[in-house]
Amino acid sequence: MTKKLILIKLGGSLITQKDKPYTSNPQVIKRLALEIKKAQSNKYQYIIAHGGGSFPHISAKKYKTKLGLINKQSLKGLSLVQQDAFKINRIVNQIFTKANLNVLSFPPSSFIYSNNQKLYSIYSDPITQALRINATPLVFGDIILDKQLGFTIFSGEKILNHLASNLSQKGYQIKKIIQCGITNGVYNSKGKTIPKITPQNFSEIKKSLQGSASTDVTGGMAHKVKESLDMAQKYSNVYIINGQKKNNLYQTITSNKNLGTLISA
Amino acid sequence: MTKKLILIKLGGSLITQKDKPYTSNPQVIKRLALEIKKAQSNKYQYIIAHGGGSFPHISAKKYKTKLGLINKQSLKGLSLVQQDAFKINRIVNQIFTKANLNVLSFPPSSFIYSNNQKLYSIYSDPITQALRINATPLVFGDIILDKQLGFTIFSGEKILNHLASNLSQKGYQIKKIIQCGITNGVYNSKGKTIPKITPQNFSEIKKSLQGSASTDVTGGMAHKVKESLDMAQKYSNVYIINGQKKNNLYQTITSNKNLGTLISA
């Protein structure tokens, strides 16, 4: 068993349809699964995270779930957002299993607890044992019970970041982090891909970054870059690539080519 | 917030169809949800567990998942059994939410870890916070990662038993445990309901108990009674009732009437 990990995030906007709520992109999910399968080697293991896209974000926006227990409808909203987050996870899980990836789902609402939107506790015994037996943990953006707010929402990136921190402490090495979205990396204000973001040029670049164009309660591209820079500083290079382009994911797993934006410390 | 709990188990054979694999009983699930809702009071909170019935038990039997990592197909089996366990959970979760119960699902594979089929660690921060904000935790029979075997399976009863132990240590009081199945309690060798089982008469009664008639990898009635007796000795009375009879669950929640078999220490 290797203790070297590649973390892969599949964006919600990539695996679901922005304009059709509760509609996934099964062909895209299948292709990504096959690229991951094809790239598989005994040199490292994967942890895969996905976003919720047009599944949970609608209820999450309606009930303001990220803010926690704010009114009488909040609890109902919480149940619905969890349901919707699980729905897209079930789709990804089934397509991945059919592609012969032995994935196991770990819903973050069951193993992470927060306090005022910061991590309070995390439990990873089952996830590390899954890695030990060569199963692939599948996590996702989910509701998170929160000590102060009642509950909140953590994005797929945030979940990966906290898992990376926990697993690093347990002796795992994060070799590479790959974020697949629907853009050719991070765009500047003119719509051109920024090849590299570092702590040095981030403050300048930040001005041109915007939130997500779709209904994304977790903050869109600005949030994604911020989490990525944090992960790059703590663990390893983060590659932001276009998952809609065939073989981008495969190539990024198997080589160090930068096909989009490289976020590096 | 009260720290008094009623634990309810909905048997897999009650909520799914024995003769039709992967078919649930939505009317039964809905009626049970409405009985639970109707009985709701501010005196106690619920934790609800359900079995998998004809959903996960088929793959679990085929791949011998309870035994762990035994051959090259075991990992694929593990993914499939988890999928099937989640499938019936999604159905129960959705019907319960529609009945205005604010349930949150906590898949045990994410918060329990075992060693040679015994509990190794359990994480309940999100579950206790769910109780604090008045959401109803929903757990179920699931695959469990296992230190020695790779993985195994824990029944809904076993999950409830471990949760009860953990929550007791956190100051919760278990007021009552209700097991809903498809028989009028526990039958003796002549098919008559045994009104009361205690540690004193259990060894005599044990002889007449059998495993489940359907494909139940977790052990059927004999297992159910053993777990129940253990819970009765540690926490409180266990009522084994027929969940197919209207109002049995409602009456058992709201009164101390014994409508089936009472398991008491």
Coordinates of C-alpha atoms in Angstrom, one line a residue:
Chain A
M1 CA 0.0 0.0 0.0
T2 CA 1.3 3.4 -0.9
K3 CA 0.5 6.4 1.2
K4 CA 0.7 8.8 -1.7
L5 CA -2.5 10.5 -2.7
I6 CA -3.9 12.4 -5.7
L7 CA -6.9 14.5 -4.8
I8 CA -9.4 15.1 -7.6
K9 CA -12.3 17.5 -7.5
L10 CA -15.1 17.3 -10.1
G11 CA -16.9 20.6 -10.2
G12 CA -20.6 20.7 -9.7
S13 CA -21.0 22.7 -12.9
L14 CA -19.1 20.0 -14.8
I15 CA -21.2 17.0 -13.7
T16 CA -24.6 18.7 -13.6
Q17 CA -26.5 21.0 -16.0
K18 CA -26.6 24.6 -15.0
D19 CA -29.8 25.3 -16.9
K20 CA -31.6 22.1 -15.9
P21 CA -32.0 21.7 -12.2
Y22 CA -31.6 18.1 -10.9
T23 CA -30.1 17.0 -14.2
S24 CA -26.7 15.4 -14.3
N25 CA -24.2 14.9 -17.2
P26 CA -23.9 11.1 -17.2
Q27 CA -21.7 11.0 -20.3
V28 CA -19.2 13.5 -18.8
I29 CA -19.2 11.6 -15.5
K30 CA -18.6 8.3 -17.3
R31 CA -15.7 9.8 -19.4
L32 CA -14.1 11.2 -16.3
A33 CA -14.4 7.9 -14.5
L34 CA -12.8 6.1 -17.4
E35 CA -9.9 8.6 -17.5
I36 CA -9.3 8.1 -13.8
K37 CA -9.5 4.3 -14.2
K38 CA -7.1 4.4 -17.2
A39 CA -4.6 6.5 -15.2
Q40 CA -4.7 4.3 -12.2
S41 CA -1.3 2.9 -11.0
N42 CA 0.1 1.4 -7.9
K43 CA 2.1 4.6 -7.2
Y44 CA -0.7 6.5 -5.6
Q45 CA -4.3 6.4 -4.6
Y46 CA -7.1 8.8 -5.2
I47 CA -9.5 10.6 -3.1
I48 CA -12.3 12.0 -5.3
A49 CA -14.6 14.9 -4.3
H50 CA -17.5 16.3 -6.3
G51 CA -19.6 19.4 -6.1
G52 CA -23.4 19.5 -6.0
G53 CA -24.1 21.8 -9.0
S54 CA -27.7 22.2 -9.8
F55 CA -28.8 19.6 -7.3
P56 CA -28.4 21.0 -3.8
H57 CA -27.6 24.6 -4.7
I58 CA -31.3 25.5 -5.4
S59 CA -32.7 24.4 -2.0
A60 CA -29.5 25.7 -0.3
K61 CA -30.2 29.1 -1.8
K62 CA -33.9 29.1 -1.1
Y63 CA -33.5 28.1 2.6
K64 CA -30.1 30.0 3.1
T65 CA -28.8 26.7 4.5
K66 CA -25.2 27.9 4.8
L67 CA -26.3 30.5 7.4
G68 CA -27.7 27.7 9.7
L69 CA -30.8 27.8 11.8
I70 CA -32.3 31.1 11.0
N71 CA -36.1 30.5 10.8
K72 CA -38.8 27.9 11.1
Q73 CA -38.2 26.5 7.6
S74 CA -34.5 26.0 8.2
L75 CA -34.7 22.5 9.4
K76 CA -36.9 21.4 6.5
G77 CA -34.4 23.1 4.2
L78 CA -31.5 21.2 5.9
S79 CA -33.2 17.8 5.2
L80 CA -33.8 18.8 1.6
V81 CA -30.3 20.0 0.9
Q82 CA -28.8 16.9 2.3
Q83 CA -31.2 14.8 0.2
D84 CA -30.1 16.7 -3.0
A85 CA -26.4 16.4 -2.1
F86 CA -26.9 12.7 -1.8
K87 CA -28.8 12.5 -5.0
I88 CA -26.0 13.7 -7.2
N89 CA -23.6 11.6 -5.2
R90 CA -25.6 8.4 -5.9
I91 CA -25.4 9.2 -9.6
V92 CA -21.6 9.7 -9.5
N93 CA -21.2 6.6 -7.3
Q94 CA -23.1 4.4 -9.6
I95 CA -21.4 5.5 -12.8
F96 CA -18.0 5.2 -11.2
T97 CA -18.7 1.7 -9.9
K98 CA -19.9 0.7 -13.4
A99 CA -16.6 1.9 -14.7
N100 CA -14.9 -0.6 -12.3
L101 CA -13.6 2.0 -9.9
N102 CA -14.2 0.6 -6.4
V103 CA -15.6 3.8 -4.8
L104 CA -17.1 4.1 -1.4
S105 CA -19.1 7.2 -0.5
F106 CA -18.4 9.1 2.7
P107 CA -21.0 11.8 3.2
P108 CA -19.1 14.7 5.0
S109 CA -22.2 15.4 7.1
S110 CA -21.4 12.1 8.9
F111 CA -17.7 12.6 9.6
I112 CA -17.1 16.4 9.9
Y113 CA -18.4 18.8 12.5
S114 CA -17.8 22.6 12.4
N115 CA -18.0 25.6 14.7
N116 CA -19.0 28.9 13.1
Q117 CA -18.0 27.4 9.7
K118 CA -14.6 26.4 10.8
L119 CA -13.6 22.7 11.3
Y120 CA -14.4 21.5 14.8
S121 CA -13.8 17.8 14.5
I122 CA -13.2 15.2 11.7
Y123 CA -13.3 11.4 11.8
S124 CA -11.3 9.5 9.2
D125 CA -10.8 6.0 10.5
P126 CA -13.1 4.5 7.9
I127 CA -11.6 6.6 5.1
T128 CA -8.0 5.6 5.9
Q129 CA -9.1 1.9 6.1
A130 CA -10.8 2.3 2.7
L131 CA -7.4 3.5 1.3
R132 CA -5.6 0.7 3.0
I133 CA -7.8 -1.9 1.2
N134 CA -7.5 0.0 -2.1
A135 CA -11.0 1.3 -2.3
T136 CA -11.4 4.9 -3.5
P137 CA -13.1 7.3 -1.1
L138 CA -15.7 9.5 -2.7
V139 CA -16.7 12.7 -0.8
F140 CA -18.8 15.7 -1.8
G141 CA -20.1 19.2 -0.9
D142 CA -22.6 18.6 1.8
I143 CA -24.4 20.1 4.8
I144 CA -22.3 20.1 7.9
L145 CA -23.7 20.2 11.5
D146 CA -22.3 23.3 13.2
K147 CA -21.9 23.9 16.9
Q148 CA -22.7 27.7 16.8
L149 CA -24.9 28.0 13.7
G150 CA -26.8 24.7 14.0
F151 CA -25.5 23.7 10.6
T152 CA -23.8 25.1 7.5
I153 CA -22.5 24.0 4.1
F154 CA -19.0 22.9 3.2
S155 CA -18.0 22.9 -0.5
G156 CA -16.2 19.9 -2.1
E157 CA -12.9 21.9 -2.0
K158 CA -13.3 22.7 1.7
I159 CA -13.9 19.0 2.4
L160 CA -10.8 18.0 0.4
N161 CA -8.7 20.6 2.2
H162 CA -9.7 19.4 5.7
L163 CA -9.3 15.7 4.6
A164 CA -5.8 16.6 3.2
S165 CA -4.8 18.2 6.5
N166 CA -6.1 15.2 8.5
L167 CA -4.5 12.6 6.3
S168 CA -1.2 14.5 6.2
Q169 CA -1.1 14.2 9.9
K170 CA -1.6 10.5 9.6
G171 CA 1.5 10.2 7.3
Y172 CA -0.1 10.4 3.9
Q173 CA 1.6 12.5 1.2
I174 CA -0.5 14.6 -1.1
K175 CA 1.2 14.4 -4.4
K176 CA -1.1 16.5 -6.6
I177 CA -4.5 18.2 -6.4
I178 CA -6.6 18.4 -9.6
Q179 CA -9.7 20.6 -9.9
C180 CA -11.9 19.9 -13.0
G181 CA -14.3 22.6 -14.0
I182 CA -15.9 24.0 -17.1
T183 CA -13.3 26.7 -17.9
N184 CA -9.8 26.3 -19.2
G185 CA -8.4 27.2 -15.8
V186 CA -8.8 30.6 -14.0
Y187 CA -9.6 33.5 -16.4
N188 CA -8.3 37.0 -16.0
S189 CA -10.6 40.0 -16.6
K190 CA -10.2 39.6 -20.4
G191 CA -11.2 36.0 -20.3
K192 CA -7.7 34.7 -20.9
T193 CA -6.4 31.7 -18.8
I194 CA -3.9 32.7 -16.1
P195 CA -1.1 30.1 -16.4
K196 CA 0.1 30.3 -12.9
I197 CA -1.1 31.7 -9.6
T198 CA 1.3 32.0 -6.6
P199 CA 1.0 33.7 -3.2
Q200 CA 3.1 36.5 -4.8
N201 CA 0.7 37.3 -7.7
F202 CA -2.6 36.4 -6.0
S203 CA -3.5 39.8 -4.6
E204 CA -3.2 41.3 -8.1
I205 CA -5.2 38.4 -9.7
K206 CA -7.9 38.4 -7.0
K207 CA -9.4 41.6 -8.3
S208 CA -10.5 40.0 -11.5
L209 CA -11.9 36.9 -10.0
Q210 CA -15.6 36.6 -9.6
G211 CA -18.1 34.3 -7.9
S212 CA -19.8 31.5 -9.8
A213 CA -22.0 32.4 -12.8
S214 CA -24.5 29.7 -11.7
T215 CA -26.4 29.2 -8.5
D216 CA -23.4 28.3 -6.4
V217 CA -23.8 28.9 -2.7
T218 CA -20.3 28.0 -1.9
G219 CA -18.7 30.9 -3.7
G220 CA -17.6 30.0 -7.3
M221 CA -14.2 30.6 -8.8
A222 CA -13.0 33.1 -6.2
H223 CA -13.6 30.5 -3.4
K224 CA -12.0 27.8 -5.5
V225 CA -8.8 29.7 -6.0
K226 CA -8.6 30.7 -2.4
E227 CA -9.0 27.1 -1.2
S228 CA -6.5 26.0 -3.9
L229 CA -3.9 28.5 -2.9
D230 CA -4.3 27.4 0.7
M231 CA -3.9 23.7 -0.3
A232 CA -0.9 24.5 -2.6
Q233 CA 0.9 26.2 0.3
K234 CA 0.2 23.3 2.7
Y235 CA 0.5 20.2 0.4
S236 CA 1.3 20.3 -3.3
N237 CA 0.5 21.9 -6.7
V238 CA -3.1 22.4 -7.6
Y239 CA -4.1 22.1 -11.3
I240 CA -7.3 23.8 -12.4
I241 CA -8.3 22.3 -15.7
N242 CA -11.2 22.0 -18.1
G243 CA -12.9 18.7 -17.4
Q244 CA -15.0 19.1 -20.5
K245 CA -12.0 18.5 -22.7
K246 CA -11.2 14.8 -23.3
N247 CA -8.0 13.5 -21.7
N248 CA -7.3 16.7 -19.8
L249 CA -7.9 14.8 -16.5
Y250 CA -6.0 11.7 -17.7
Q251 CA -3.0 13.8 -18.7
T252 CA -3.0 15.9 -15.6
I253 CA -3.0 12.7 -13.4
T254 CA -0.2 11.0 -15.4
S255 CA 2.1 14.0 -16.2
N256 CA 3.1 17.3 -14.7
K257 CA 1.8 19.2 -17.8
N258 CA -0.1 22.4 -17.0
L259 CA -3.2 22.3 -19.2
G260 CA -5.0 25.2 -17.4
T261 CA -4.0 27.2 -14.3
L262 CA -1.3 25.9 -12.0
I263 CA -1.6 27.1 -8.5
S264 CA 1.7 26.7 -6.8
A265 CA 3.5 27.9 -3.7
Chain B
M1 CA -33.9 20.3 24.4
T2 CA -34.5 17.0 26.1
K3 CA -31.9 14.3 26.3
K4 CA -34.4 11.5 26.4
L5 CA -34.4 9.2 23.4
I6 CA -36.7 6.6 21.9
L7 CA -34.9 4.3 19.5
I8 CA -36.9 2.9 16.6
K9 CA -35.8 0.1 14.3
L10 CA -37.8 -0.5 11.1
G11 CA -37.0 -4.1 9.9
G12 CA -35.8 -4.6 6.4
S13 CA -38.5 -7.2 5.8
L14 CA -41.1 -4.7 6.8
I15 CA -40.0 -1.8 4.5
T16 CA -38.9 -4.0 1.5
Q17 CA -40.5 -6.9 -0.4
K18 CA -39.0 -10.2 0.3
D19 CA -40.0 -11.8 -3.0
K20 CA -39.2 -8.7 -5.1
P21 CA -35.6 -7.7 -4.8
Y22 CA -34.9 -4.0 -4.8
T23 CA -38.6 -3.2 -4.2
S24 CA -39.7 -1.1 -1.2
N25 CA -43.0 -0.9 0.5
P26 CA -43.7 2.9 0.2
Q27 CA -47.2 2.7 1.7
V28 CA -45.9 1.0 4.8
I29 CA -42.9 3.4 5.1
K30 CA -45.3 6.3 4.8
R31 CA -47.7 5.0 7.4
L32 CA -44.9 4.4 9.8
A33 CA -43.6 7.9 9.2
L34 CA -47.0 9.4 9.9
E35 CA -47.4 7.3 13.1
I36 CA -44.0 8.6 14.3
K37 CA -44.9 12.1 13.4
K38 CA -48.3 11.9 15.2
A39 CA -46.6 10.5 18.3
Q40 CA -44.0 13.3 18.4
S41 CA -43.8 15.3 21.6
N42 CA -41.3 17.5 23.3
K43 CA -40.6 14.9 26.0
Y44 CA -38.2 12.9 23.9
Q45 CA -36.4 12.6 20.6
Y46 CA -36.1 9.8 18.1
I47 CA -33.2 8.0 16.6
I48 CA -34.5 5.8 13.7
A49 CA -32.7 2.9 12.2
H50 CA -33.8 0.7 9.3
G51 CA -32.7 -2.6 7.8
G52 CA -31.8 -3.2 4.2
G53 CA -34.1 -6.0 3.4
S54 CA -34.1 -7.2 -0.2
F55 CA -31.9 -4.3 -1.2
P56 CA -28.3 -5.0 0.1
H57 CA -28.8 -8.5 1.3
I58 CA -28.6 -10.0 -2.2
S59 CA -25.2 -8.6 -3.1
A60 CA -24.1 -9.1 0.5
K61 CA -24.8 -12.8 0.2
K62 CA -23.3 -13.1 -3.3
Y63 CA -20.0 -11.5 -2.3
K64 CA -20.0 -12.7 1.3
T65 CA -19.4 -9.1 2.3
K66 CA -19.7 -9.7 6.0
L67 CA -16.6 -11.9 5.9
G68 CA -14.5 -9.0 4.5
L69 CA -11.7 -9.1 1.9
I70 CA -11.7 -12.7 0.9
N71 CA -11.2 -12.7 -2.9
K72 CA -10.7 -10.5 -6.0
Q73 CA -14.4 -9.7 -6.2
S74 CA -14.8 -8.6 -2.6
L75 CA -14.0 -4.9 -3.3
K76 CA -16.5 -4.7 -6.1
G77 CA -19.1 -6.4 -3.8
L78 CA -18.3 -3.9 -1.1
S79 CA -19.1 -1.0 -3.4
L80 CA -22.3 -2.6 -4.6
V81 CA -23.5 -3.5 -1.1
Q82 CA -22.9 0.1 0.1
Q83 CA -24.8 1.3 -3.0
D84 CA -27.8 -0.9 -2.2
A85 CA -27.8 0.0 1.5
F86 CA -27.9 3.7 0.4
K87 CA -30.7 3.0 -2.1
I88 CA -33.2 1.9 0.5
N89 CA -32.1 4.7 2.8
R90 CA -32.8 7.3 0.1
I91 CA -36.3 5.9 -0.2
V92 CA -37.0 6.0 3.5
N93 CA -35.4 9.4 3.9
Q94 CA -37.5 10.9 1.1
I95 CA -40.8 9.5 2.4
F96 CA -40.0 10.6 5.9
T97 CA -39.1 14.1 4.8
K98 CA -42.4 14.3 2.8
A99 CA -44.2 13.3 6.0
N100 CA -42.6 16.4 7.6
L101 CA -40.1 14.6 9.8
N102 CA -36.9 16.5 9.6
V103 CA -34.6 13.5 9.2
L104 CA -30.9 13.6 8.5
S105 CA -29.2 10.4 7.2
F106 CA -26.0 9.3 8.8
P107 CA -24.5 6.3 6.9
P108 CA -22.8 4.1 9.5
S109 CA -19.9 3.3 7.1
S110 CA -18.9 6.9 7.6
F111 CA -19.0 7.1 11.4
I112 CA -18.2 3.6 12.7
Y113 CA -15.1 1.5 12.4
S114 CA -14.7 -2.0 13.6
N115 CA -12.1 -4.6 14.4
N116 CA -12.9 -8.2 13.8
Q117 CA -16.6 -7.3 13.8
K118 CA -16.4 -5.5 17.2
L119 CA -16.7 -1.8 17.5
Y120 CA -13.3 -0.1 17.2
S121 CA -14.3 3.6 17.1
I122 CA -17.5 5.6 16.7
Y123 CA -17.9 9.3 15.9
S124 CA -21.1 11.0 17.0
D125 CA -20.5 14.8 17.1
P126 CA -22.8 15.4 14.1
I127 CA -25.5 13.1 15.4
T128 CA -25.6 14.8 18.8
Q129 CA -25.7 18.2 17.2
A130 CA -28.6 17.0 15.0
L131 CA -30.5 16.0 18.2
R132 CA -29.7 19.4 19.7
I133 CA -31.3 21.3 16.8
N134 CA -34.3 18.8 16.8
A135 CA -33.5 17.0 13.6
T136 CA -34.0 13.2 13.6
P137 CA -31.0 11.0 12.9
L138 CA -31.7 8.2 10.5
V139 CA -29.2 5.3 10.4
F140 CA -29.3 1.9 8.8
G141 CA -27.6 -1.5 8.4
D142 CA -24.5 -0.8 6.3
I143 CA -21.0 -2.0 5.4
I144 CA -18.4 -1.1 8.0
L145 CA -14.7 -0.8 7.4
D146 CA -12.9 -3.3 9.6
K147 CA -9.3 -3.2 10.8
Q148 CA -8.7 -6.9 10.7
L149 CA -11.1 -8.1 8.0
G150 CA -11.0 -5.1 5.7
F151 CA -14.7 -4.6 6.1
T152 CA -17.8 -6.3 7.4
I153 CA -21.5 -5.6 7.8
F154 CA -23.4 -4.2 10.8
S155 CA -27.1 -4.7 11.1
G156 CA -29.4 -1.8 12.0
E157 CA -29.8 -3.3 15.5
K158 CA -26.1 -3.4 16.0
I159 CA -25.7 0.2 14.9
L160 CA -28.5 1.3 17.3
N161 CA -26.9 -0.6 20.1
H162 CA -23.5 1.1 19.6
L163 CA -25.1 4.5 19.2
A164 CA -27.1 3.9 22.4
S165 CA -23.9 3.1 24.3
N166 CA -22.1 6.2 22.9
L167 CA -25.0 8.5 23.6
S168 CA -25.5 7.2 27.1
Q169 CA -21.9 8.1 27.9
K170 CA -22.8 11.6 26.6
G171 CA -25.6 12.0 29.1
Y172 CA -28.5 10.8 27.0
Q173 CA -31.2 8.6 28.5
I174 CA -32.6 5.8 26.3
K175 CA -36.3 5.6 27.4
K176 CA -37.5 2.9 25.1
I177 CA -36.4 0.8 22.1
I178 CA -39.0 -0.3 19.6
Q179 CA -38.3 -3.0 16.9
C180 CA -40.9 -3.1 14.1
G181 CA -41.0 -6.3 12.0
I182 CA -43.5 -8.5 10.2
T183 CA -44.4 -10.8 13.0
N184 CA -46.4 -10.2 16.1
G185 CA -43.3 -10.3 18.2
V186 CA -41.0 -13.2 18.8
Y187 CA -42.7 -16.6 18.1
N188 CA -42.1 -19.8 20.0
S189 CA -41.7 -23.2 18.2
K190 CA -45.5 -23.4 17.9
G191 CA -45.8 -20.0 16.2
K192 CA -47.3 -18.3 19.3
T193 CA -46.0 -14.9 20.4
I194 CA -43.8 -15.0 23.5
P195 CA -45.1 -12.1 25.6
K196 CA -41.9 -11.5 27.6
I197 CA -38.2 -12.4 27.3
T198 CA -35.8 -11.8 30.2
P199 CA -32.2 -12.9 30.9
Q200 CA -33.8 -15.6 33.0
N201 CA -36.0 -17.3 30.4
F202 CA -33.8 -16.5 27.4
S203 CA -31.7 -19.7 27.3
E204 CA -34.9 -21.8 27.2
I205 CA -36.4 -19.6 24.5
K206 CA -33.3 -19.5 22.4
K207 CA -33.7 -23.1 21.3
S208 CA -36.9 -22.2 19.3
L209 CA -35.5 -19.1 17.7
Q210 CA -34.4 -19.3 14.1
G211 CA -32.6 -17.1 11.6
S212 CA -34.5 -15.0 9.1
A213 CA -36.6 -16.8 6.5
S214 CA -35.5 -14.3 3.9
T215 CA -32.1 -13.5 2.6
D216 CA -30.8 -11.7 5.8
V217 CA -27.1 -11.8 6.1
T218 CA -27.3 -10.2 9.5
G219 CA -28.9 -13.1 11.3
G220 CA -32.7 -12.7 11.4
M221 CA -34.8 -13.1 14.6
A222 CA -32.2 -14.9 16.7
H223 CA -29.8 -12.0 16.1
K224 CA -32.5 -9.5 16.8
V225 CA -33.4 -11.0 20.2
K226 CA -29.8 -11.3 21.2
E227 CA -29.1 -7.6 20.4
S228 CA -32.4 -6.6 22.1
L229 CA -31.6 -8.5 25.3
D230 CA -28.2 -6.8 25.4
M231 CA -29.9 -3.4 24.9
A232 CA -32.6 -4.2 27.5
Q233 CA -29.9 -5.0 30.1
K234 CA -27.9 -1.9 29.3
Y235 CA -30.6 0.8 28.6
S236 CA -34.3 0.1 28.7
N237 CA -37.2 -2.1 27.6
V238 CA -37.3 -3.3 24.1
Y239 CA -40.6 -3.8 22.3
I240 CA -40.7 -6.2 19.4
I241 CA -44.0 -5.4 17.5
N242 CA -45.7 -6.1 14.2
G243 CA -45.2 -2.9 12.1
Q244 CA -47.7 -4.1 9.5
K245 CA -50.5 -3.5 11.9
K246 CA -51.8 0.0 11.9
N247 CA -51.1 2.1 15.0
N248 CA -48.9 -0.6 16.7
L249 CA -45.9 1.8 16.4
Y250 CA -47.9 4.8 17.5
Q251 CA -49.3 3.0 20.5
T252 CA -45.9 1.6 21.5
I253 CA -44.3 5.1 21.3
T254 CA -47.1 6.8 23.4
S255 CA -47.9 4.1 25.9
N256 CA -46.2 1.2 27.7
K257 CA -48.6 -1.4 26.3
N258 CA -46.9 -4.6 25.2
L259 CA -48.4 -5.3 21.7
G260 CA -45.9 -8.1 20.9
T261 CA -42.9 -9.3 22.8
L262 CA -41.4 -7.2 25.6
I263 CA -37.7 -7.8 26.2
S264 CA -36.9 -6.7 29.6
A265 CA -34.1 -7.0 32.1

